[in-house]
Amino acid sequence: MELQPGREAVVRVAVATLWTSPEAVRPVDRPALTAGADIPAWVSGLNTDQQVGDCVLSQLLLGERVLVSELRPDGWARVVAVEQPAAKLDPLGYPGWLSADQLTAVDPATRTDTDHPLVVDATVTGLHAEPGGPVVLPGVVVGTRLLPAGPARDGWRPVHVPGRAAPLWLLDNHLVPAPAATPPAEQALAVAQRLLDVVYIWGGLSAHGIDCSGLVHLAWRRFGVLLPRDADDQAVATTPLALGAERPGDLYFFARPGRKIHHIGIVTATPGDDGQRRMLHACYRRRRVIEEPLPADRTATLVGAHRV
């Protein structure tokens, strides 16, 4: 089937990047635009200024659903990422532009929502042509959902992959069953802690590069909890706490006076008797994911603690 406006499609690459517009794309972004979407090569080619360019809106993982709203002759698709809530932008999800080569059409007659999905729990893994064989789809990241294509064999599991007729294989211990219930917040924190030192990329949503709200979204997505994509929307979707009542895995939100929320971090320790707080966050200033005590200037913009 071909992509069609008004129909759903799914991502067929490990990580696809959602852009503000085709015209906003820079020459340095070329590796992220290919049919293979080499995100590690793209990230490694960015300088510190390019890492925070506002041409990137978000990223989508292998198998993630979108609603196609427009197709251009030059190979671009305007889509809504329906698994990334963004109520202030579109009630259906996060809107933006993708390379159409990174999508494959969905036949509604073959939807398999009743299957029991598996979730990638390895921070980064690859899909193989056969058990122990060559990697044909590298860079698949934690939180990616895949449908099983049969039982495990000799430590390997076959999975259905969008856009491919034959199943691909990955190590069975890189997969877990999709959770049936919301986990304790500490489990989401543990996923986020595995991304320490990952490069900060504005709009990033993977273990190759990530931003502050992307870190929170991805950590909870691993457990099937679809929080909104942006920090201000994440504040609306979570439950406020009295400052001092926060526990590891809760969320800190930050805003300057009179401005909307601009930053989010994950609580890593119960506040001390001296009021000292700690958090894990993708830090714009340091250009990486770090865990640290809140410095005075950060504390000055702390506007609340919330719980998922």
PDB file of C-alpha atoms in Angstrom:
ATOM      1  CA  MET A   1       0.000   0.000   0.000  1.00  0.00           C
ATOM      2  CA  GLU A   2       1.045   3.575  -0.662  1.00  0.00           C
ATOM      3  CA  LEU A   3       0.995   6.425   1.812  1.00  0.00           C
ATOM      4  CA  GLN A   4      -2.208   8.431   1.548  1.00  0.00           C
ATOM      5  CA  PRO A   5      -3.363  11.661   3.203  1.00  0.00           C
ATOM      6  CA  GLY A   6      -5.984  10.943   5.830  1.00  0.00           C
ATOM      7  CA  ARG A   7      -4.639   7.452   6.495  1.00  0.00           C
ATOM      8  CA  GLU A   8      -2.373   6.096   9.200  1.00  0.00           C
ATOM      9  CA  ALA A   9       1.247   5.096   8.616  1.00  0.00           C
ATOM     10  CA  VAL A  10       3.991   3.760  10.865  1.00  0.00           C
ATOM     11  CA  VAL A  11       7.680   4.532  11.238  1.00  0.00           C
ATOM     12  CA  ARG A  12       9.887   1.983   9.480  1.00  0.00           C
ATOM     13  CA  VAL A  13      13.299   3.201  10.760  1.00  0.00           C
ATOM     14  CA  ALA A  14      14.807   2.892  14.236  1.00  0.00           C
ATOM     15  CA  VAL A  15      14.375   6.618  14.953  1.00  0.00           C
ATOM     16  CA  ALA A  16      12.699   9.175  12.667  1.00  0.00           C
ATOM     17  CA  THR A  17      13.041  12.913  13.217  1.00  0.00           C
ATOM     18  CA  LEU A  18      10.032  15.244  13.163  1.00  0.00           C
ATOM     19  CA  TRP A  19      10.879  18.638  11.623  1.00  0.00           C
ATOM     20  CA  THR A  20       9.230  22.057  11.754  1.00  0.00           C
ATOM     21  CA  SER A  21       9.251  22.202   7.940  1.00  0.00           C
ATOM     22  CA  PRO A  22      11.217  20.716   5.038  1.00  0.00           C
ATOM     23  CA  GLU A  23      12.764  24.137   4.409  1.00  0.00           C
ATOM     24  CA  ALA A  24      14.172  24.271   7.951  1.00  0.00           C
ATOM     25  CA  VAL A  25      16.418  21.248   7.389  1.00  0.00           C
ATOM     26  CA  ARG A  26      20.153  22.029   7.313  1.00  0.00           C
ATOM     27  CA  PRO A  27      22.910  20.312   5.279  1.00  0.00           C
ATOM     28  CA  VAL A  28      24.239  18.767   8.505  1.00  0.00           C
ATOM     29  CA  ASP A  29      20.915  16.965   8.950  1.00  0.00           C
ATOM     30  CA  ARG A  30      21.353  14.774   5.872  1.00  0.00           C
ATOM     31  CA  PRO A  31      22.157  11.515   7.778  1.00  0.00           C
ATOM     32  CA  ALA A  32      18.828  11.808   9.641  1.00  0.00           C
ATOM     33  CA  LEU A  33      16.868  12.118   6.391  1.00  0.00           C
ATOM     34  CA  THR A  34      17.934   8.991   4.547  1.00  0.00           C
ATOM     35  CA  ALA A  35      15.798   5.874   4.195  1.00  0.00           C
ATOM     36  CA  GLY A  36      18.039   4.331   6.867  1.00  0.00           C
ATOM     37  CA  ALA A  37      18.007   7.360   9.210  1.00  0.00           C
ATOM     38  CA  ASP A  38      21.533   7.127  10.670  1.00  0.00           C
ATOM     39  CA  ILE A  39      20.845   9.042  13.881  1.00  0.00           C
ATOM     40  CA  PRO A  40      24.216   8.332  15.568  1.00  0.00           C
ATOM     41  CA  ALA A  41      26.016   9.750  12.514  1.00  0.00           C
ATOM     42  CA  TRP A  42      23.711  12.768  12.510  1.00  0.00           C
ATOM     43  CA  VAL A  43      24.275  13.476  16.206  1.00  0.00           C
ATOM     44  CA  SER A  44      28.045  13.068  15.927  1.00  0.00           C
ATOM     45  CA  GLY A  45      28.130  15.638  13.106  1.00  0.00           C
ATOM     46  CA  LEU A  46      26.348  18.380  15.061  1.00  0.00           C
ATOM     47  CA  ASN A  47      28.250  21.114  16.869  1.00  0.00           C
ATOM     48  CA  THR A  48      26.981  22.457  20.187  1.00  0.00           C
ATOM     49  CA  ASP A  49      24.954  25.206  18.511  1.00  0.00           C
ATOM     50  CA  GLN A  50      23.415  22.810  16.002  1.00  0.00           C
ATOM     51  CA  GLN A  51      22.413  20.457  18.830  1.00  0.00           C
ATOM     52  CA  VAL A  52      19.861  23.044  19.973  1.00  0.00           C
ATOM     53  CA  GLY A  53      18.631  24.262  16.606  1.00  0.00           C
ATOM     54  CA  ASP A  54      14.872  24.746  16.718  1.00  0.00           C
ATOM     55  CA  CYS A  55      14.268  22.984  13.387  1.00  0.00           C
ATOM     56  CA  VAL A  56      13.707  19.684  15.251  1.00  0.00           C
ATOM     57  CA  LEU A  57      10.377  19.166  17.001  1.00  0.00           C
ATOM     58  CA  SER A  58      10.589  15.573  18.219  1.00  0.00           C
ATOM     59  CA  GLN A  59      11.521  12.052  17.180  1.00  0.00           C
ATOM     60  CA  LEU A  60       9.490   8.909  16.595  1.00  0.00           C
ATOM     61  CA  LEU A  61      10.461   5.307  17.259  1.00  0.00           C
ATOM     62  CA  LEU A  62      10.215   2.251  15.036  1.00  0.00           C
ATOM     63  CA  GLY A  63       6.573   1.181  14.709  1.00  0.00           C
ATOM     64  CA  GLU A  64       5.175   4.467  16.037  1.00  0.00           C
ATOM     65  CA  ARG A  65       1.880   5.505  14.441  1.00  0.00           C
ATOM     66  CA  VAL A  66       1.233   8.755  12.609  1.00  0.00           C
ATOM     67  CA  LEU A  67      -1.709  10.224  10.744  1.00  0.00           C
ATOM     68  CA  VAL A  68      -0.609  11.490   7.328  1.00  0.00           C
ATOM     69  CA  SER A  69      -2.168  14.862   6.473  1.00  0.00           C
ATOM     70  CA  GLU A  70      -0.163  15.898   3.397  1.00  0.00           C
ATOM     71  CA  LEU A  71       2.302  14.373   0.933  1.00  0.00           C
ATOM     72  CA  ARG A  72       4.662  16.509  -1.135  1.00  0.00           C
ATOM     73  CA  PRO A  73       6.220  15.481  -4.466  1.00  0.00           C
ATOM     74  CA  ASP A  74       9.705  16.074  -3.020  1.00  0.00           C
ATOM     75  CA  GLY A  75       9.346  13.178  -0.559  1.00  0.00           C
ATOM     76  CA  TRP A  76       8.077  14.938   2.555  1.00  0.00           C
ATOM     77  CA  ALA A  77       5.019  13.989   4.596  1.00  0.00           C
ATOM     78  CA  ARG A  78       3.168  16.255   6.988  1.00  0.00           C
ATOM     79  CA  VAL A  79       1.973  14.071   9.853  1.00  0.00           C
ATOM     80  CA  VAL A  80       0.522  14.077  13.326  1.00  0.00           C
ATOM     81  CA  ALA A  81       2.403  11.844  15.783  1.00  0.00           C
ATOM     82  CA  VAL A  82      -0.628  10.362  17.521  1.00  0.00           C
ATOM     83  CA  GLU A  83       1.405   8.686  20.287  1.00  0.00           C
ATOM     84  CA  GLN A  84       2.905  12.004  21.440  1.00  0.00           C
ATOM     85  CA  PRO A  85       0.125  14.115  22.978  1.00  0.00           C
ATOM     86  CA  ALA A  86       0.423  17.851  22.350  1.00  0.00           C
ATOM     87  CA  ALA A  87      -2.993  19.309  23.137  1.00  0.00           C
ATOM     88  CA  LYS A  88      -1.964  22.921  22.592  1.00  0.00           C
ATOM     89  CA  LEU A  89      -0.822  22.140  19.036  1.00  0.00           C
ATOM     90  CA  ASP A  90      -3.287  19.501  17.803  1.00  0.00           C
ATOM     91  CA  PRO A  91      -5.838  17.395  19.698  1.00  0.00           C
ATOM     92  CA  LEU A  92      -4.676  14.318  17.774  1.00  0.00           C
ATOM     93  CA  GLY A  93      -0.977  14.566  18.632  1.00  0.00           C
ATOM     94  CA  TYR A  94       2.267  16.312  17.711  1.00  0.00           C
ATOM     95  CA  PRO A  95       2.258  17.790  14.179  1.00  0.00           C
ATOM     96  CA  GLY A  96       5.318  18.132  11.988  1.00  0.00           C
ATOM     97  CA  TRP A  97       7.137  16.874   8.905  1.00  0.00           C
ATOM     98  CA  LEU A  98       8.867  13.530   8.285  1.00  0.00           C
ATOM     99  CA  SER A  99      10.797  12.089   5.366  1.00  0.00           C
ATOM    100  CA  ALA A 100       8.183   9.902   3.646  1.00  0.00           C
ATOM    101  CA  ASP A 101      10.871   7.248   3.010  1.00  0.00           C
ATOM    102  CA  GLN A 102      10.875   6.619   6.764  1.00  0.00           C
ATOM    103  CA  LEU A 103       7.193   5.635   6.813  1.00  0.00           C
ATOM    104  CA  THR A 104       5.187   2.696   5.591  1.00  0.00           C
ATOM    105  CA  ALA A 105       1.446   2.557   5.038  1.00  0.00           C
ATOM    106  CA  VAL A 106      -0.889   0.690   7.376  1.00  0.00           C
ATOM    107  CA  ASP A 107      -3.641  -1.538   6.048  1.00  0.00           C
ATOM    108  CA  PRO A 108      -6.521  -1.211   8.552  1.00  0.00           C
ATOM    109  CA  ALA A 109      -7.604  -4.746   7.664  1.00  0.00           C
ATOM    110  CA  THR A 110      -4.343  -6.130   9.035  1.00  0.00           C
ATOM    111  CA  ARG A 111      -4.175  -4.191  12.297  1.00  0.00           C
ATOM    112  CA  THR A 112      -3.009  -6.447  15.116  1.00  0.00           C
ATOM    113  CA  ASP A 113      -3.835  -4.374  18.183  1.00  0.00           C
ATOM    114  CA  THR A 114      -4.988  -7.534  19.975  1.00  0.00           C
ATOM    115  CA  ASP A 115      -1.532  -9.081  19.770  1.00  0.00           C
ATOM    116  CA  HIS A 116       0.595  -8.903  22.905  1.00  0.00           C
ATOM    117  CA  PRO A 117       3.392  -6.460  22.110  1.00  0.00           C
ATOM    118  CA  LEU A 118       6.937  -6.676  23.341  1.00  0.00           C
ATOM    119  CA  VAL A 119       8.976  -3.674  24.444  1.00  0.00           C
ATOM    120  CA  VAL A 120      12.681  -3.148  23.822  1.00  0.00           C
ATOM    121  CA  ASP A 121      14.371  -2.893  27.217  1.00  0.00           C
ATOM    122  CA  ALA A 122      17.965  -2.715  25.954  1.00  0.00           C
ATOM    123  CA  THR A 123      19.160   0.884  25.851  1.00  0.00           C
ATOM    124  CA  VAL A 124      20.209   0.391  22.213  1.00  0.00           C
ATOM    125  CA  THR A 125      19.992  -2.797  20.175  1.00  0.00           C
ATOM    126  CA  GLY A 126      19.875  -4.004  16.575  1.00  0.00           C
ATOM    127  CA  LEU A 127      17.557  -6.208  14.554  1.00  0.00           C
ATOM    128  CA  HIS A 128      19.175  -9.100  12.698  1.00  0.00           C
ATOM    129  CA  ALA A 129      18.328 -10.937   9.496  1.00  0.00           C
ATOM    130  CA  GLU A 130      18.523 -14.239  11.361  1.00  0.00           C
ATOM    131  CA  PRO A 131      19.565 -15.446  14.815  1.00  0.00           C
ATOM    132  CA  GLY A 132      23.180 -14.402  15.258  1.00  0.00           C
ATOM    133  CA  GLY A 133      23.238 -13.044  11.716  1.00  0.00           C
ATOM    134  CA  PRO A 134      24.095  -9.612  10.373  1.00  0.00           C
ATOM    135  CA  VAL A 135      22.411  -6.517  11.776  1.00  0.00           C
ATOM    136  CA  VAL A 136      20.038  -5.042   9.207  1.00  0.00           C
ATOM    137  CA  LEU A 137      18.369  -2.403  11.378  1.00  0.00           C
ATOM    138  CA  PRO A 138      20.750  -0.903  13.966  1.00  0.00           C
ATOM    139  CA  GLY A 139      20.066   1.766  16.562  1.00  0.00           C
ATOM    140  CA  VAL A 140      16.708   0.533  17.899  1.00  0.00           C
ATOM    141  CA  VAL A 141      16.188   2.112  21.322  1.00  0.00           C
ATOM    142  CA  VAL A 142      14.545   1.409  24.648  1.00  0.00           C
ATOM    143  CA  GLY A 143      10.780   1.899  24.634  1.00  0.00           C
ATOM    144  CA  THR A 144      10.282   0.653  21.072  1.00  0.00           C
ATOM    145  CA  ARG A 145       7.254  -1.648  20.775  1.00  0.00           C
ATOM    146  CA  LEU A 146       7.347  -4.670  18.481  1.00  0.00           C
ATOM    147  CA  LEU A 147       4.916  -7.478  17.743  1.00  0.00           C
ATOM    148  CA  PRO A 148       6.184 -11.051  18.160  1.00  0.00           C
ATOM    149  CA  ALA A 149       6.409 -13.186  15.031  1.00  0.00           C
ATOM    150  CA  GLY A 150       6.820 -16.487  16.859  1.00  0.00           C
ATOM    151  CA  PRO A 151       8.446 -18.067  19.890  1.00  0.00           C
ATOM    152  CA  ALA A 152      12.019 -17.448  20.960  1.00  0.00           C
ATOM    153  CA  ARG A 153      14.662 -19.784  19.546  1.00  0.00           C
ATOM    154  CA  ASP A 154      18.118 -20.286  21.042  1.00  0.00           C
ATOM    155  CA  GLY A 155      17.918 -16.943  22.838  1.00  0.00           C
ATOM    156  CA  TRP A 156      16.610 -15.010  19.830  1.00  0.00           C
ATOM    157  CA  ARG A 157      13.093 -13.718  19.158  1.00  0.00           C
ATOM    158  CA  PRO A 158      11.510 -13.047  15.734  1.00  0.00           C
ATOM    159  CA  VAL A 159       9.480  -9.828  15.477  1.00  0.00           C
ATOM    160  CA  HIS A 160       7.374  -8.137  12.841  1.00  0.00           C
ATOM    161  CA  VAL A 161       8.996  -4.971  11.526  1.00  0.00           C
ATOM    162  CA  PRO A 162       7.046  -2.306   9.616  1.00  0.00           C
ATOM    163  CA  GLY A 163       7.851  -2.226   5.916  1.00  0.00           C
ATOM    164  CA  ARG A 164       9.482  -5.663   5.872  1.00  0.00           C
ATOM    165  CA  ALA A 165       7.831  -8.845   4.690  1.00  0.00           C
ATOM    166  CA  ALA A 166      10.030 -11.223   6.684  1.00  0.00           C
ATOM    167  CA  PRO A 167      10.506 -11.044  10.464  1.00  0.00           C
ATOM    168  CA  LEU A 168      13.762  -9.791  11.920  1.00  0.00           C
ATOM    169  CA  TRP A 169      15.441 -11.164  15.017  1.00  0.00           C
ATOM    170  CA  LEU A 170      16.852  -9.713  18.199  1.00  0.00           C
ATOM    171  CA  LEU A 171      18.158 -11.108  21.429  1.00  0.00           C
ATOM    172  CA  ASP A 172      15.247 -12.306  23.511  1.00  0.00           C
ATOM    173  CA  ASN A 173      16.715 -10.780  26.675  1.00  0.00           C
ATOM    174  CA  HIS A 174      16.530  -7.351  25.009  1.00  0.00           C
ATOM    175  CA  LEU A 175      12.722  -7.600  25.108  1.00  0.00           C
ATOM    176  CA  VAL A 176      10.117  -7.631  27.855  1.00  0.00           C
ATOM    177  CA  PRO A 177       6.331  -8.019  27.691  1.00  0.00           C
ATOM    178  CA  ALA A 178       4.441  -4.744  27.497  1.00  0.00           C
ATOM    179  CA  PRO A 179       3.409  -3.880  31.079  1.00  0.00           C
ATOM    180  CA  ALA A 180      -0.235  -4.243  31.996  1.00  0.00           C
ATOM    181  CA  ALA A 181      -0.194  -1.617  34.752  1.00  0.00           C
ATOM    182  CA  THR A 182       1.516   1.667  35.576  1.00  0.00           C
ATOM    183  CA  PRO A 183       4.801   0.913  37.373  1.00  0.00           C
ATOM    184  CA  PRO A 184       6.230   2.561  40.461  1.00  0.00           C
ATOM    185  CA  ALA A 185       7.910   5.832  39.563  1.00  0.00           C
ATOM    186  CA  GLU A 186      11.288   4.443  40.640  1.00  0.00           C
ATOM    187  CA  GLN A 187      11.192   2.070  37.674  1.00  0.00           C
ATOM    188  CA  ALA A 188      10.823   4.939  35.210  1.00  0.00           C
ATOM    189  CA  LEU A 189      13.670   6.718  36.990  1.00  0.00           C
ATOM    190  CA  ALA A 190      15.840   3.616  36.570  1.00  0.00           C
ATOM    191  CA  VAL A 191      15.265   3.712  32.802  1.00  0.00           C
ATOM    192  CA  ALA A 192      16.158   7.403  32.681  1.00  0.00           C
ATOM    193  CA  GLN A 193      19.327   6.762  34.705  1.00  0.00           C
ATOM    194  CA  ARG A 194      20.548   4.458  31.953  1.00  0.00           C
ATOM    195  CA  LEU A 195      20.675   7.535  29.707  1.00  0.00           C
ATOM    196  CA  LEU A 196      23.192   9.419  31.841  1.00  0.00           C
ATOM    197  CA  ASP A 197      25.702  11.285  29.623  1.00  0.00           C
ATOM    198  CA  VAL A 198      23.571  10.932  26.488  1.00  0.00           C
ATOM    199  CA  VAL A 199      23.999  14.038  24.317  1.00  0.00           C
ATOM    200  CA  TYR A 200      21.423  16.822  24.622  1.00  0.00           C
ATOM    201  CA  ILE A 201      19.568  17.291  21.327  1.00  0.00           C
ATOM    202  CA  TRP A 202      16.681  19.752  21.121  1.00  0.00           C
ATOM    203  CA  GLY A 203      13.670  17.607  20.191  1.00  0.00           C
ATOM    204  CA  GLY A 204      15.619  14.390  20.767  1.00  0.00           C
ATOM    205  CA  LEU A 205      13.726  11.350  21.964  1.00  0.00           C
ATOM    206  CA  SER A 206      16.178   8.460  21.932  1.00  0.00           C
ATOM    207  CA  ALA A 207      19.264   6.990  23.526  1.00  0.00           C
ATOM    208  CA  HIS A 208      21.292   8.666  20.749  1.00  0.00           C
ATOM    209  CA  GLY A 209      20.298  12.189  21.812  1.00  0.00           C
ATOM    210  CA  ILE A 210      17.503  13.583  23.955  1.00  0.00           C
ATOM    211  CA  ASP A 211      16.031  16.708  25.516  1.00  0.00           C
ATOM    212  CA  CYS A 212      14.534  17.310  28.959  1.00  0.00           C
ATOM    213  CA  SER A 213      10.900  16.473  28.206  1.00  0.00           C
ATOM    214  CA  GLY A 214      11.981  13.705  25.853  1.00  0.00           C
ATOM    215  CA  LEU A 215      13.822  12.014  28.715  1.00  0.00           C
ATOM    216  CA  VAL A 216      10.658  11.998  30.828  1.00  0.00           C
ATOM    217  CA  HIS A 217       8.434  10.913  27.921  1.00  0.00           C
ATOM    218  CA  LEU A 218      10.757   8.045  26.939  1.00  0.00           C
ATOM    219  CA  ALA A 219      11.285   6.767  30.495  1.00  0.00           C
ATOM    220  CA  TRP A 220       7.536   6.421  31.029  1.00  0.00           C
ATOM    221  CA  ARG A 221       6.874   5.220  27.501  1.00  0.00           C
ATOM    222  CA  ARG A 222       9.013   2.186  28.260  1.00  0.00           C
ATOM    223  CA  PHE A 223       6.156   1.157  30.590  1.00  0.00           C
ATOM    224  CA  GLY A 224       3.301   2.044  28.236  1.00  0.00           C
ATOM    225  CA  VAL A 225       2.494   5.402  29.846  1.00  0.00           C
ATOM    226  CA  LEU A 226       2.169   8.016  27.079  1.00  0.00           C
ATOM    227  CA  LEU A 227       2.879  11.371  28.680  1.00  0.00           C
ATOM    228  CA  PRO A 228       2.665  14.485  26.500  1.00  0.00           C
ATOM    229  CA  ARG A 229       5.797  15.392  24.584  1.00  0.00           C
ATOM    230  CA  ASP A 230       6.467  18.928  25.915  1.00  0.00           C
ATOM    231  CA  ALA A 231       7.260  19.956  29.485  1.00  0.00           C
ATOM    232  CA  ASP A 232       4.383  22.412  29.913  1.00  0.00           C
ATOM    233  CA  ASP A 233       1.902  19.783  28.729  1.00  0.00           C
ATOM    234  CA  GLN A 234       3.524  17.194  31.011  1.00  0.00           C
ATOM    235  CA  ALA A 235       2.800  19.491  33.951  1.00  0.00           C
ATOM    236  CA  VAL A 236      -0.895  19.598  33.027  1.00  0.00           C
ATOM    237  CA  ALA A 237      -1.021  15.795  32.688  1.00  0.00           C
ATOM    238  CA  THR A 238       0.518  15.022  36.102  1.00  0.00           C
ATOM    239  CA  THR A 239      -0.546  15.550  39.727  1.00  0.00           C
ATOM    240  CA  PRO A 240       0.916  18.485  41.693  1.00  0.00           C
ATOM    241  CA  LEU A 241       2.557  17.783  45.060  1.00  0.00           C
ATOM    242  CA  ALA A 242       3.460  20.024  47.947  1.00  0.00           C
ATOM    243  CA  LEU A 243       7.162  20.825  47.685  1.00  0.00           C
ATOM    244  CA  GLY A 244       8.878  18.606  50.206  1.00  0.00           C
ATOM    245  CA  ALA A 245       6.554  15.664  49.511  1.00  0.00           C
ATOM    246  CA  GLU A 246       8.373  14.591  46.358  1.00  0.00           C
ATOM    247  CA  ARG A 247      10.061  11.195  46.118  1.00  0.00           C
ATOM    248  CA  PRO A 248      12.454   9.592  43.607  1.00  0.00           C
ATOM    249  CA  GLY A 249      10.763   9.279  40.232  1.00  0.00           C
ATOM    250  CA  ASP A 250       8.559  12.357  40.690  1.00  0.00           C
ATOM    251  CA  LEU A 251       9.037  15.396  38.463  1.00  0.00           C
ATOM    252  CA  TYR A 252      10.349  18.932  38.987  1.00  0.00           C
ATOM    253  CA  PHE A 253       9.087  21.751  36.759  1.00  0.00           C
ATOM    254  CA  PHE A 254      10.789  25.080  36.127  1.00  0.00           C
ATOM    255  CA  ALA A 255       9.586  28.433  34.787  1.00  0.00           C
ATOM    256  CA  ARG A 256      10.746  32.025  34.864  1.00  0.00           C
ATOM    257  CA  PRO A 257       8.400  34.636  36.364  1.00  0.00           C
ATOM    258  CA  GLY A 258       5.430  35.230  34.109  1.00  0.00           C
ATOM    259  CA  ARG A 259       6.575  32.617  31.588  1.00  0.00           C
ATOM    260  CA  LYS A 260       5.397  29.108  30.763  1.00  0.00           C
ATOM    261  CA  ILE A 261       7.233  26.007  31.995  1.00  0.00           C
ATOM    262  CA  HIS A 262      10.466  25.568  30.076  1.00  0.00           C
ATOM    263  CA  HIS A 263      12.288  22.716  31.833  1.00  0.00           C
ATOM    264  CA  ILE A 264      11.646  19.421  33.595  1.00  0.00           C
ATOM    265  CA  GLY A 265      13.743  17.006  35.637  1.00  0.00           C
ATOM    266  CA  ILE A 266      13.230  13.710  37.440  1.00  0.00           C
ATOM    267  CA  VAL A 267      13.598  13.682  41.230  1.00  0.00           C
ATOM    268  CA  THR A 268      16.434  11.358  42.297  1.00  0.00           C
ATOM    269  CA  ALA A 269      16.379  11.802  46.087  1.00  0.00           C
ATOM    270  CA  THR A 270      14.017  12.768  48.869  1.00  0.00           C
ATOM    271  CA  PRO A 271      14.746  16.413  49.816  1.00  0.00           C
ATOM    272  CA  GLY A 272      17.213  16.721  52.676  1.00  0.00           C
ATOM    273  CA  ASP A 273      16.548  18.454  55.961  1.00  0.00           C
ATOM    274  CA  ASP A 274      18.416  21.435  54.556  1.00  0.00           C
ATOM    275  CA  GLY A 275      16.010  21.590  51.600  1.00  0.00           C
ATOM    276  CA  GLN A 276      18.636  20.348  49.157  1.00  0.00           C
ATOM    277  CA  ARG A 277      17.103  18.670  46.100  1.00  0.00           C
ATOM    278  CA  ARG A 278      18.582  16.430  43.412  1.00  0.00           C
ATOM    279  CA  MET A 279      17.411  15.586  39.932  1.00  0.00           C
ATOM    280  CA  LEU A 280      18.285  13.780  36.718  1.00  0.00           C
ATOM    281  CA  HIS A 281      17.708  15.875  33.598  1.00  0.00           C
ATOM    282  CA  ALA A 282      18.792  16.505  30.045  1.00  0.00           C
ATOM    283  CA  CYS A 283      20.661  19.741  30.607  1.00  0.00           C
ATOM    284  CA  TYR A 284      20.629  22.384  27.870  1.00  0.00           C
ATOM    285  CA  ARG A 285      23.584  24.173  29.460  1.00  0.00           C
ATOM    286  CA  ARG A 286      25.815  21.114  29.776  1.00  0.00           C
ATOM    287  CA  ARG A 287      24.529  19.536  26.549  1.00  0.00           C
ATOM    288  CA  ARG A 288      24.060  16.097  28.111  1.00  0.00           C
ATOM    289  CA  VAL A 289      21.988  14.113  30.600  1.00  0.00           C
ATOM    290  CA  ILE A 290      23.263  14.678  34.135  1.00  0.00           C
ATOM    291  CA  GLU A 291      22.299  13.983  37.749  1.00  0.00           C
ATOM    292  CA  GLU A 292      23.027  16.821  40.170  1.00  0.00           C
ATOM    293  CA  PRO A 293      21.883  18.821  43.186  1.00  0.00           C
ATOM    294  CA  LEU A 294      19.756  21.774  42.116  1.00  0.00           C
ATOM    295  CA  PRO A 295      22.014  24.843  41.904  1.00  0.00           C
ATOM    296  CA  ALA A 296      20.707  28.108  43.324  1.00  0.00           C
ATOM    297  CA  ASP A 297      19.728  29.579  39.959  1.00  0.00           C
ATOM    298  CA  ARG A 298      17.749  26.436  39.102  1.00  0.00           C
ATOM    299  CA  THR A 299      16.029  26.408  42.496  1.00  0.00           C
ATOM    300  CA  ALA A 300      14.994  30.020  41.893  1.00  0.00           C
ATOM    301  CA  THR A 301      12.881  28.907  38.915  1.00  0.00           C
ATOM    302  CA  LEU A 302      11.417  25.747  40.537  1.00  0.00           C
ATOM    303  CA  VAL A 303       7.631  26.102  40.307  1.00  0.00           C
ATOM    304  CA  GLY A 304       6.461  22.703  41.432  1.00  0.00           C
ATOM    305  CA  ALA A 305       6.829  18.973  41.939  1.00  0.00           C
ATOM    306  CA  HIS A 306       4.405  16.555  40.286  1.00  0.00           C
ATOM    307  CA  ARG A 307       3.693  12.819  40.267  1.00  0.00           C
ATOM    308  CA  VAL A 308       2.755  10.691  37.268  1.00  0.00           C
TER     309      VAL A 308
END
